[in-house]
mmCIF file of C-alpha atoms in Angstrom:
data_model
loop_
_atom_site.group_PDB
_atom_site.id
_atom_site.type_symbol
_atom_site.label_atom_id
_atom_site.label_comp_id
_atom_site.label_asym_id
_atom_site.label_seq_id
_atom_site.Cartn_x
_atom_site.Cartn_y
_atom_site.Cartn_z
ATOM 1 C CA MET M 1 -10.717 28.415 21.570
ATOM 2 C CA PHE M 2 -11.924 31.514 22.684
ATOM 3 C CA VAL M 3 -15.533 32.375 21.186
ATOM 4 C CA PRO M 4 -16.585 35.700 22.363
ATOM 5 C CA ALA M 5 -20.637 35.903 22.824
ATOM 6 C CA PRO M 6 -21.469 37.397 19.397
ATOM 7 C CA TYR M 7 -19.828 34.805 17.492
ATOM 8 C CA ARG M 8 -21.008 31.233 19.223
ATOM 9 C CA GLN M 9 -23.063 28.903 16.720
ATOM 10 C CA PRO M 10 -26.539 30.649 16.206
ATOM 11 C CA SER M 11 -28.107 27.073 16.158
ATOM 12 C CA ALA M 12 -27.048 23.487 16.661
ATOM 13 C CA LEU M 13 -26.748 22.771 13.022
ATOM 14 C CA TRP M 14 -24.219 25.156 12.419
ATOM 15 C CA MET M 15 -20.807 22.933 13.705
ATOM 16 C CA ALA M 16 -22.296 19.882 12.320
ATOM 17 C CA ASP M 17 -22.779 21.846 8.773
ATOM 18 C CA ILE M 18 -18.866 23.022 9.256
ATOM 19 C CA LEU M 19 -17.919 19.223 9.871
ATOM 20 C CA ARG M 20 -19.611 17.742 7.029
ATOM 21 C CA GLY M 21 -18.869 20.975 4.521
ATOM 22 C CA GLY M 22 -15.376 20.956 5.097
ATOM 23 C CA PRO M 23 -13.943 17.414 6.305
ATOM 24 C CA LEU M 24 -10.759 18.220 5.694
ATOM 25 C CA ALA M 25 -9.226 18.371 9.407
ATOM 26 C CA LEU M 26 -5.989 19.343 11.220
ATOM 27 C CA MET M 27 -5.430 16.713 13.745
ATOM 28 C CA VAL M 28 -3.236 17.979 16.461
ATOM 29 C CA SER M 29 -2.135 15.941 19.550
ATOM 30 C CA ASN M 30 0.801 15.869 21.854
ATOM 31 C CA GLY M 31 3.824 14.296 21.111
ATOM 32 C CA PRO M 32 6.947 13.259 23.516
ATOM 33 C CA ARG M 33 7.509 15.621 25.764
ATOM 34 C CA GLU M 34 10.639 16.917 24.473
ATOM 35 C CA ALA M 35 8.874 17.132 21.073
ATOM 36 C CA ASP M 36 6.544 19.636 19.707
ATOM 37 C CA PRO M 37 2.798 18.824 19.028
ATOM 38 C CA TYR M 38 1.767 16.950 15.916
ATOM 39 C CA ALA M 39 -0.318 18.113 13.357
ATOM 40 C CA THR M 40 -1.584 16.315 10.211
ATOM 41 C CA HIS M 41 -4.142 17.479 7.795
ATOM 42 C CA LEU M 42 -6.758 14.465 6.817
ATOM 43 C CA PRO M 43 -10.327 13.689 5.840
ATOM 44 C CA VAL M 44 -12.599 13.198 8.617
ATOM 45 C CA VAL M 45 -16.247 12.007 8.238
ATOM 46 C CA GLN M 46 -18.988 10.573 10.452
ATOM 47 C CA ASP M 47 -19.292 6.997 11.307
ATOM 48 C CA PRO M 48 -22.066 5.681 9.105
ATOM 49 C CA ALA M 49 -23.143 3.365 11.746
ATOM 50 C CA THR M 50 -24.120 6.374 13.655
ATOM 51 C CA ALA M 51 -25.776 8.528 10.836
ATOM 52 C CA HIS M 52 -29.305 8.150 12.134
ATOM 53 C CA GLU M 53 -28.293 9.714 15.568
ATOM 54 C CA ARG M 54 -28.742 13.379 16.168
ATOM 55 C CA TRP M 55 -25.803 15.265 17.073
ATOM 56 C CA PRO M 56 -25.954 17.312 20.312
ATOM 57 C CA ALA M 57 -25.307 21.057 19.959
ATOM 58 C CA ASP M 58 -21.752 20.525 21.495
ATOM 59 C CA LEU M 59 -21.151 17.200 19.200
ATOM 60 C CA ALA M 60 -20.535 15.117 22.438
ATOM 61 C CA GLY M 61 -20.762 11.548 21.773
ATOM 62 C CA ALA M 62 -20.385 11.935 17.839
ATOM 63 C CA ARG M 63 -18.312 9.116 16.221
ATOM 64 C CA LEU M 64 -15.607 10.135 13.553
ATOM 65 C CA LEU M 65 -13.832 8.050 11.336
ATOM 66 C CA GLY M 66 -10.235 9.050 9.747
ATOM 67 C CA HIS M 67 -7.161 7.253 8.506
ATOM 68 C CA MET M 68 -3.511 8.133 7.932
ATOM 69 C CA ASN M 69 -0.322 7.182 6.534
ATOM 70 C CA ARG M 70 1.133 4.231 9.021
ATOM 71 C CA ALA M 71 4.599 5.842 7.841
ATOM 72 C CA ASN M 72 3.785 9.126 9.249
ATOM 73 C CA PRO M 73 5.536 9.533 12.775
ATOM 74 C CA HIS M 74 2.307 11.226 13.918
ATOM 75 C CA TRP M 75 0.541 8.136 13.736
ATOM 76 C CA LYS M 76 3.719 5.938 15.158
ATOM 77 C CA ALA M 77 3.503 8.576 18.076
ATOM 78 C CA LEU M 78 -0.701 8.504 18.964
ATOM 79 C CA ARG M 79 -1.609 5.664 21.337
ATOM 80 C CA ASP M 80 -4.895 4.269 21.787
ATOM 81 C CA GLY M 81 -6.876 6.458 23.808
ATOM 82 C CA ALA M 82 -4.705 9.431 23.320
ATOM 83 C CA ARG M 83 -6.790 12.941 23.564
ATOM 84 C CA VAL M 84 -6.773 14.777 20.240
ATOM 85 C CA LEU M 85 -8.053 18.055 18.427
ATOM 86 C CA LEU M 86 -9.682 18.240 15.000
ATOM 87 C CA VAL M 87 -9.882 21.840 13.837
ATOM 88 C CA PHE M 88 -12.349 22.103 10.746
ATOM 89 C CA THR M 89 -12.328 25.123 8.903
ATOM 90 C CA GLY M 90 -15.581 26.984 7.271
ATOM 91 C CA PRO M 91 -16.178 29.761 4.866
ATOM 92 C CA HIS M 92 -13.840 32.963 5.627
ATOM 93 C CA ALA M 93 -12.456 35.862 3.748
ATOM 94 C CA TYR M 94 -10.689 39.121 4.438
ATOM 95 C CA VAL M 95 -12.891 42.589 5.118
ATOM 96 C CA SER M 96 -11.236 45.320 3.593
ATOM 97 C CA PRO M 97 -12.439 48.941 5.394
ATOM 98 C CA THR M 98 -13.406 50.184 2.121
ATOM 99 C CA VAL M 99 -16.473 48.031 2.301
ATOM 100 C CA TYR M 100 -17.494 49.948 5.433
ATOM 101 C CA GLY M 101 -18.159 53.147 3.986
ATOM 102 C CA GLN M 102 -17.372 54.877 7.585
ATOM 103 C CA THR M 103 -14.017 56.096 9.165
ATOM 104 C CA PRO M 104 -12.508 55.413 11.517
ATOM 105 C CA SER M 105 -12.418 51.732 10.579
ATOM 106 C CA ALA M 106 -10.239 48.509 10.803
ATOM 107 C CA PRO M 107 -9.620 45.679 8.560
ATOM 108 C CA THR M 108 -10.556 42.191 10.073
ATOM 109 C CA TRP M 109 -11.149 38.525 8.946
ATOM 110 C CA ASP M 110 -14.728 36.824 8.898
ATOM 111 C CA PHE M 111 -13.912 33.082 9.421
ATOM 112 C CA THR M 112 -15.807 30.085 10.637
ATOM 113 C CA SER M 113 -13.953 27.083 12.409
ATOM 114 C CA VAL M 114 -14.809 24.414 14.699
ATOM 115 C CA HIS M 115 -12.339 22.876 17.271
ATOM 116 C CA VAL M 116 -13.744 19.384 17.909
ATOM 117 C CA HIS M 117 -11.882 17.576 21.245
ATOM 118 C CA GLY M 118 -12.198 13.765 21.409
ATOM 119 C CA VAL M 119 -10.410 10.088 22.354
ATOM 120 C CA LEU M 120 -8.969 8.468 19.485
ATOM 121 C CA HIS M 121 -9.146 4.814 19.305
ATOM 122 C CA ARG M 122 -6.504 2.960 16.468
ATOM 123 C CA ILE M 123 -7.461 0.133 14.644
ATOM 124 C CA GLU M 124 -4.901 -1.940 15.662
ATOM 125 C CA PRO M 125 -2.773 -4.463 13.183
ATOM 126 C CA GLN M 126 -4.345 -7.509 14.731
ATOM 127 C CA GLU M 127 -8.016 -5.922 13.672
ATOM 128 C CA ALA M 128 -7.015 -3.801 10.602
ATOM 129 C CA GLY M 129 -8.193 -5.951 7.546
ATOM 130 C CA GLU M 130 -12.055 -5.352 7.368
ATOM 131 C CA GLN M 131 -12.179 -2.712 9.913
ATOM 132 C CA THR M 132 -9.535 -0.252 8.145
ATOM 133 C CA LEU M 133 -10.887 -1.233 4.715
ATOM 134 C CA GLU M 134 -14.585 -0.238 6.233
ATOM 135 C CA VAL M 135 -12.942 2.846 7.080
ATOM 136 C CA VAL M 136 -11.518 3.561 3.612
ATOM 137 C CA ARG M 137 -15.210 2.703 2.123
ATOM 138 C CA SER M 138 -16.912 4.693 4.704
ATOM 139 C CA THR M 139 -14.639 8.053 3.680
ATOM 140 C CA VAL M 140 -14.897 7.318 -0.082
ATOM 141 C CA ARG M 141 -18.645 7.203 0.266
ATOM 142 C CA ALA M 142 -19.026 10.686 2.006
ATOM 143 C CA LEU M 143 -16.406 12.460 0.257
ATOM 144 C CA GLU M 144 -17.845 11.030 -3.499
ATOM 145 C CA GLY M 145 -21.150 11.468 -2.138
ATOM 146 C CA ASP M 146 -20.898 15.275 -1.087
ATOM 147 C CA PHE M 147 -18.004 16.181 -3.508
ATOM 148 C CA GLY M 148 -17.657 14.047 -6.245
ATOM 149 C CA ASP M 149 -18.996 12.379 -9.309
ATOM 150 C CA GLY M 150 -20.496 9.464 -8.205
ATOM 151 C CA TRP M 151 -17.595 7.325 -8.822
ATOM 152 C CA ASP M 152 -18.286 3.674 -8.107
ATOM 153 C CA MET M 153 -15.679 2.082 -6.181
ATOM 154 C CA SER M 154 -16.482 -1.708 -6.725
ATOM 155 C CA ASP M 155 -13.371 -2.288 -8.959
ATOM 156 C CA SER M 156 -11.179 -0.899 -7.019
ATOM 157 C CA GLN M 157 -11.271 -3.250 -3.992
ATOM 158 C CA ASP M 158 -8.327 -5.312 -4.690
ATOM 159 C CA TYR M 159 -6.338 -1.945 -4.920
ATOM 160 C CA PHE M 160 -7.331 -0.908 -1.636
ATOM 161 C CA ARG M 161 -6.962 -4.107 0.118
ATOM 162 C CA LYS M 162 -3.413 -3.883 -1.496
ATOM 163 C CA ILE M 163 -2.546 -0.507 0.244
ATOM 164 C CA LEU M 164 -4.199 -1.228 3.615
ATOM 165 C CA PRO M 165 -0.928 -2.344 5.081
ATOM 166 C CA ALA M 166 -0.152 1.270 5.080
ATOM 167 C CA VAL M 167 -3.013 2.696 6.363
ATOM 168 C CA GLY M 168 -3.766 3.561 9.835
ATOM 169 C CA GLY M 169 -7.283 3.768 10.344
ATOM 170 C CA PHE M 170 -8.930 5.337 13.645
ATOM 171 C CA ARG M 171 -12.147 6.191 15.565
ATOM 172 C CA VAL M 172 -12.479 9.652 17.188
ATOM 173 C CA GLU M 173 -15.386 9.654 20.284
ATOM 174 C CA VAL M 174 -16.023 13.452 20.411
ATOM 175 C CA SER M 175 -16.121 14.737 24.009
ATOM 176 C CA THR M 176 -17.082 18.354 23.061
ATOM 177 C CA ALA M 177 -16.751 20.836 20.442
ATOM 178 C CA GLU M 178 -16.882 24.917 20.023
ATOM 179 C CA GLY M 179 -17.301 26.720 16.971
ATOM 180 C CA MET M 180 -16.528 29.986 15.944
ATOM 181 C CA PHE M 181 -18.726 32.007 13.638
ATOM 182 C CA LYS M 182 -17.180 35.534 13.250
ATOM 183 C CA LEU M 183 -19.246 37.105 10.119
ATOM 184 C CA SER M 184 -19.076 40.794 11.071
ATOM 185 C CA GLN M 185 -21.940 40.198 13.877
ATOM 186 C CA GLU M 186 -20.119 43.120 15.936
ATOM 187 C CA GLN M 187 -21.037 45.621 13.290
ATOM 188 C CA ASP M 188 -24.254 47.572 12.795
ATOM 189 C CA PRO M 189 -26.588 45.890 10.934
ATOM 190 C CA HIS M 190 -26.000 48.132 7.956
ATOM 191 C CA VAL M 191 -22.670 47.682 7.595
ATOM 192 C CA ARG M 192 -22.799 43.800 8.105
ATOM 193 C CA GLU M 193 -25.248 44.125 5.039
ATOM 194 C CA ARG M 194 -22.451 46.023 2.786
ATOM 195 C CA VAL M 195 -19.789 43.482 4.022
ATOM 196 C CA ARG M 196 -22.120 40.442 3.074
ATOM 197 C CA ASP M 197 -23.014 42.394 -0.095
ATOM 198 C CA SER M 198 -19.363 42.924 -1.074
ATOM 199 C CA PHE M 199 -18.511 39.254 -0.413
ATOM 200 C CA ALA M 200 -21.360 38.089 -2.604
ATOM 201 C CA ARG M 201 -20.030 40.035 -5.700
ATOM 202 C CA SER M 202 -16.731 38.570 -5.393
ATOM 203 C CA ASP M 203 -15.194 36.442 -7.904
ATOM 204 C CA SER M 204 -14.120 34.285 -5.149
ATOM 205 C CA THR M 205 -16.113 31.258 -4.166
ATOM 206 C CA ARG M 206 -14.746 31.070 -0.769
ATOM 207 C CA HIS M 207 -16.125 34.832 -0.396
ATOM 208 C CA ARG M 208 -19.300 33.843 -1.598
ATOM 209 C CA ASP M 209 -19.874 31.175 0.398
ATOM 210 C CA THR M 210 -19.078 33.397 3.575
ATOM 211 C CA ALA M 211 -22.103 35.541 2.158
ATOM 212 C CA ARG M 212 -24.606 32.795 1.927
ATOM 213 C CA LEU M 213 -23.472 31.882 5.712
ATOM 214 C CA MET M 214 -24.008 35.625 6.560
ATOM 215 C CA GLY M 215 -27.449 35.508 5.077
ATOM 216 C CA ARG M 216 -28.300 32.715 7.278
ATOM 217 C CA LEU M 217 -27.744 34.753 10.482
ATOM 218 C CA PRO M 218 -30.719 35.632 12.469
ATOM 219 C CA ALA M 219 -32.006 39.235 12.712
ATOM 220 C CA PRO M 220 -30.984 41.185 15.598
ATOM 221 C CA GLY M 221 -32.771 40.065 18.762
ATOM 222 C CA CYS M 222 -34.138 36.648 16.776
ATOM 223 C CA PRO M 223 -32.409 33.479 18.820
ATOM 224 C CA HIS M 224 -33.150 31.269 15.872
ATOM 225 C CA SER M 225 -31.367 31.109 12.214
ATOM 226 C CA VAL M 226 -32.084 29.322 9.177
#
């Protein structure tokens, strides 16, 4: 991903925050030579076994967990050790030139995205049982803890085991990642503030989330962010 200098992550925490705050990733990998690349939307979470480890700025060495339907042609095409790309999307919003208060101007789209590159390791049928079940449990714990209402999965374990034969679990060892945080940094400070204020007043939660992220940007000349 091409990331112009002004849009690089202000601190090491920003990419990790996008992964945790928007765990629905787009996983892309190559198919057969004569086929197009495969792409599947799926939730991807941090391996809880590494929860105590601090992720580096480029996320290298991080370990992620996910699963997909084994009937998916993408799963059937994946090989253990395949290189994959995981695309995570954070807050984003359209910027209308009406908020700039100046002419000439042009519309744009402020957005945040993280591209994670890594090596995928399939949980194969001979080891699927408890390992795949633990991937499902870990995913439930992460998503329910961050986005749910505290649902207790204890009474659903038999159901989980029933559907396991259809679940393809995997781990991704992250090699590197790039983050794009395009939040009107190219604009003069007073124009950027107008954009942020317009997002903050919006009825859209996506716009307001973008405004909150803009509010965390370091002041010009300051190398650190909140």
